[in-house]
PDB file of C-alpha atoms (C1' of nucleotides) in Angstrom:
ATOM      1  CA  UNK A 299     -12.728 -12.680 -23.143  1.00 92.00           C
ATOM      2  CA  UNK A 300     -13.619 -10.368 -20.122  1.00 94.00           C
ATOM      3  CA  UNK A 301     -11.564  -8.878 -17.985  1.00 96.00           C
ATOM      4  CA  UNK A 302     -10.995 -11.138 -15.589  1.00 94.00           C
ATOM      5  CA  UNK A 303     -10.458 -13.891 -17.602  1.00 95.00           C
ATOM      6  CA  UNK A 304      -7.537 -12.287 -18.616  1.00 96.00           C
ATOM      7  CA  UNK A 305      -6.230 -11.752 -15.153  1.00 96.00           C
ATOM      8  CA  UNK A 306      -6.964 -15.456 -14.346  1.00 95.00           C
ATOM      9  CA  UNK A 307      -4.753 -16.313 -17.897  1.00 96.00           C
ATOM     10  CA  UNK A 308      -1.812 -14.250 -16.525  1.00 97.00           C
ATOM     11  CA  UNK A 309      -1.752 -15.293 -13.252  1.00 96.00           C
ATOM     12  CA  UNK A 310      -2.231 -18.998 -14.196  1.00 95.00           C
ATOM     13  CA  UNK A 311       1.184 -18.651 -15.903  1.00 95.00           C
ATOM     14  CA  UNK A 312       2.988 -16.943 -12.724  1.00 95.00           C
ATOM     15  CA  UNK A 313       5.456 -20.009 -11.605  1.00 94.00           C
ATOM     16  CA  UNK A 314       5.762 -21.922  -8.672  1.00 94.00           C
ATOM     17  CA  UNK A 315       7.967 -19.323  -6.374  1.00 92.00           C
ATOM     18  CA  UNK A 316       7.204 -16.677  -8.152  1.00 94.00           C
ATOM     19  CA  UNK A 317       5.380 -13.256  -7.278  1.00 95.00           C
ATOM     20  CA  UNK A 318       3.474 -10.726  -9.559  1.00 95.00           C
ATOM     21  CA  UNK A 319       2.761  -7.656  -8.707  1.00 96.00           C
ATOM     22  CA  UNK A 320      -1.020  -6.264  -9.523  1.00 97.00           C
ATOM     23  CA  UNK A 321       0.667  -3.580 -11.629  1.00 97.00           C
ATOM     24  CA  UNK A 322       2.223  -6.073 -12.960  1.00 97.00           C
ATOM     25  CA  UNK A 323      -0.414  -8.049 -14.207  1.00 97.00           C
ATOM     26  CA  UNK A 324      -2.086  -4.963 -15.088  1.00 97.00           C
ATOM     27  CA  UNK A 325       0.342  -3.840 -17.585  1.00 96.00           C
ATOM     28  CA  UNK A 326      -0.129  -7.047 -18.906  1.00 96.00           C
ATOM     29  CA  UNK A 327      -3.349  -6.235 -19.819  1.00 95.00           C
ATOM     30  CA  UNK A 328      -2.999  -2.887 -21.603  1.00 89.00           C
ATOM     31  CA  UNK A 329      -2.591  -0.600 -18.712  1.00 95.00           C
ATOM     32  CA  UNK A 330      -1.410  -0.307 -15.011  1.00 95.00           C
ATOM     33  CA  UNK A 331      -3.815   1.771 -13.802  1.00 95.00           C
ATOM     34  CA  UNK A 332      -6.173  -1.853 -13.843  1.00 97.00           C
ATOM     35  CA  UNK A 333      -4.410  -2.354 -11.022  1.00 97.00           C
ATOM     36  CA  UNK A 334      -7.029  -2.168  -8.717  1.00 96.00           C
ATOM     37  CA  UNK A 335      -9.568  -3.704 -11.195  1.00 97.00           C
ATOM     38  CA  UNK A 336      -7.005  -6.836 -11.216  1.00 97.00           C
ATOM     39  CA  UNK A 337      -7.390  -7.085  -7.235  1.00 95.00           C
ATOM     40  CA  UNK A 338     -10.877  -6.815  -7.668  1.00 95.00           C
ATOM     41  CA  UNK A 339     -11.369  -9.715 -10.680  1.00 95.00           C
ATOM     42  CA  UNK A 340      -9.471 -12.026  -8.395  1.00 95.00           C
ATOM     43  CA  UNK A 341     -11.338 -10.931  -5.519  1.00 93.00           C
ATOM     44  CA  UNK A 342     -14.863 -11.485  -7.134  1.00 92.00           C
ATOM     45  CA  UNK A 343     -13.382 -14.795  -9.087  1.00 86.00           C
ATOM     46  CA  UNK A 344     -11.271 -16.540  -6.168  1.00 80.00           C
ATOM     47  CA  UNK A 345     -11.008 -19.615  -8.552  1.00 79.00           C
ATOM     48  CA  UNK A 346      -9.125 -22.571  -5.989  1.00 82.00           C
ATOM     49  CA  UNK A 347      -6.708 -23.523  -9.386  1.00 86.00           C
ATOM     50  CA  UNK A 348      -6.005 -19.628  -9.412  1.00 90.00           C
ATOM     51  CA  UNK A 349      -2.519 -18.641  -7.465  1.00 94.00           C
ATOM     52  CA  UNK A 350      -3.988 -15.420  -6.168  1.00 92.00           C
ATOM     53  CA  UNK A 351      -1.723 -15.733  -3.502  1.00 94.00           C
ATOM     54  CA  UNK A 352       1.190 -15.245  -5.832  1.00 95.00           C
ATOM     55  CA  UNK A 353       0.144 -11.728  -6.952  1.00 95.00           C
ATOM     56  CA  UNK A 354       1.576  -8.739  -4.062  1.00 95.00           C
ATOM     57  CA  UNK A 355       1.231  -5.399  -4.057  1.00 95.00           C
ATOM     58  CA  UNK A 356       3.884  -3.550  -6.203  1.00 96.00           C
ATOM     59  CA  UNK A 357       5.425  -1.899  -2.575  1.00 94.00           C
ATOM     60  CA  UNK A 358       6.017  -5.519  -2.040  1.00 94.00           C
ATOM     61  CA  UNK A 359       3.470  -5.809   0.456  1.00 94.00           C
ATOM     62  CA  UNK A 360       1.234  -9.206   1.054  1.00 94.00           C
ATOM     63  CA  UNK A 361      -1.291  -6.847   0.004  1.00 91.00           C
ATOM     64  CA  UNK A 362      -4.824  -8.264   0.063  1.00 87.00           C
ATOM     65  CA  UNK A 363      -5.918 -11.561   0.820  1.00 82.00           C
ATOM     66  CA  UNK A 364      -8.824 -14.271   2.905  1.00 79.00           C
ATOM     67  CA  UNK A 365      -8.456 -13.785   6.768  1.00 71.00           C
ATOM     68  CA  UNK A 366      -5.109 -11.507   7.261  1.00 74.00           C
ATOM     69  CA  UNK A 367      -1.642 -12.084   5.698  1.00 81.00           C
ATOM     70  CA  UNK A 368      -0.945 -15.227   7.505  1.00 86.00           C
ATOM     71  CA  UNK A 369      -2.978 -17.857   4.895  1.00 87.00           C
ATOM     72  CA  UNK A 370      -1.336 -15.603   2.038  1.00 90.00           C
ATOM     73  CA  UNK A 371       2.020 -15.663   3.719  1.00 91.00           C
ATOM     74  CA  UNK A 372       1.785 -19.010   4.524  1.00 92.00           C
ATOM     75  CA  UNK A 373       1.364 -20.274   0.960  1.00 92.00           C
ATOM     76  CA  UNK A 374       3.936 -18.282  -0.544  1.00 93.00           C
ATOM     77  CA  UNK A 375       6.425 -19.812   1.820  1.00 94.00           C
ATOM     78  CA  UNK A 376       5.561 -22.864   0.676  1.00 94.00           C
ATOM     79  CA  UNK A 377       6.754 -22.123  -2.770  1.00 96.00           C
ATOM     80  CA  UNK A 378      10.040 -20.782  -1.631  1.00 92.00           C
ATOM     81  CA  UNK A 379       9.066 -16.889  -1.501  1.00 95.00           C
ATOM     82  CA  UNK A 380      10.419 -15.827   1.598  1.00 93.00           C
ATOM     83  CA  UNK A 381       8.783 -12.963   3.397  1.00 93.00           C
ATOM     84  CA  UNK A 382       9.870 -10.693   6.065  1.00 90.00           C
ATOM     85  CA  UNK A 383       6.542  -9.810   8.606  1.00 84.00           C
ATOM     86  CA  UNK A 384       4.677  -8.467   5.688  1.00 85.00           C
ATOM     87  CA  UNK A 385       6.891  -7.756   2.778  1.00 90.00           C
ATOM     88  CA  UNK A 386       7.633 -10.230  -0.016  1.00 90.00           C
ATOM     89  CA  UNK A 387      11.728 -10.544  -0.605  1.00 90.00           C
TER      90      UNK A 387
ATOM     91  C1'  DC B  73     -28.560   4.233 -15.791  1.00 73.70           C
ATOM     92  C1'  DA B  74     -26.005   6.313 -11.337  1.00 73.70           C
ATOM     93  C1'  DT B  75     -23.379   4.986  -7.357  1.00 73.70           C
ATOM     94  C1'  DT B  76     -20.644   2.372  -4.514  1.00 73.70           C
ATOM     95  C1'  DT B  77     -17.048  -0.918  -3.548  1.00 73.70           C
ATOM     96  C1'  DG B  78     -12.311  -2.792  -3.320  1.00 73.70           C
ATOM     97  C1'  DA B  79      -7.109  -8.086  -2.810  1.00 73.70           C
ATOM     98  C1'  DC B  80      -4.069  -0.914  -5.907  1.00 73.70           C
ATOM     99  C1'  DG B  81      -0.494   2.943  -6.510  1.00 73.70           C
ATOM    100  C1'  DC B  82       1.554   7.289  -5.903  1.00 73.70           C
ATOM    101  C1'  DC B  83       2.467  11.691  -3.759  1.00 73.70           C
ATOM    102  C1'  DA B  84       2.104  15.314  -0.298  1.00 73.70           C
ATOM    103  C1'  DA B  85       1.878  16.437   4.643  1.00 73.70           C
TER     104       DA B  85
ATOM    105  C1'  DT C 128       7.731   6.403   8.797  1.00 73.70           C
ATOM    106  C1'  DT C 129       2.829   6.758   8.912  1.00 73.70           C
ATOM    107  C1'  DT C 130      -1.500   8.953   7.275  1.00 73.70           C
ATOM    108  C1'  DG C 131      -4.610  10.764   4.212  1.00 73.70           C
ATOM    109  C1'  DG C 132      -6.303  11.957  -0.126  1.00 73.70           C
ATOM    110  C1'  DC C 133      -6.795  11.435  -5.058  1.00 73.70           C
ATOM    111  C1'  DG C 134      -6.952   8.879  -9.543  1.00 73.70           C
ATOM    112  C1'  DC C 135      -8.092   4.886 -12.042  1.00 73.70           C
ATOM    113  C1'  DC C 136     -10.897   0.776 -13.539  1.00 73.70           C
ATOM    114  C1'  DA C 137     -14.158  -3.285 -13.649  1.00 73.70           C
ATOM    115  C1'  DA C 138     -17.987  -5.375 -11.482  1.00 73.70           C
ATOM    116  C1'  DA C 139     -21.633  -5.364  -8.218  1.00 73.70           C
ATOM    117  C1'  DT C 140     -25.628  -2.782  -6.263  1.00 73.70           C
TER     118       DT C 140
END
DNA sequence: CATTTGACGCCAA
DNA sequence: TTTGGCGCCAAAT
């Protein structure tokens, strides 16, 4: 299983209104200095059945995303996160 | 094989 | 509070 299969497996679990944190998902892998290397699976993946918009930034930031915060935002709204400008509540 | 890239995280100015 | 710099890792070049 490679790396970012791993990533997809964790954040395929994350539930409807819920956030993870790269660090998060990360630790979940072994260690939370992946961090970055999660952002940059999901990234490179960007499967449509993967939530990537549920993972944020550990700061609680929107953190990366496809064409600014507002698509990101957007989404997460949707499933009940509520966000204020760019932080995740 | 050596470097660069990037949706991160933390700390010091 | 806002920058800038450094560390860390996987994948792409």
């Amino acid at each position: 299983m490679s790396f970012q299969e791993k990533v997809f497996a964790v954040v395929k679990k994350t539930p409807r209104g819920q956030v993870l944190t790269y660090q998060q998902v990360a630790a979940k892998l072994g260690n939370v200095k992946l961090a970055r290397a999660v952002g940059n699976a999901l990234n490179k993946n960007r499967d449509s059945r993967m939530p990537c918009h549920r993972v944020i930034r550990s700061d609680r930031r929107v953190g990366g995303f496809n064409r600014g915060p507002a698509r990101k935002i957007k989404l997460l709204k949707s499933e009940g996160v509520k966000i204020k400008n760019v932080k995740v509540l």
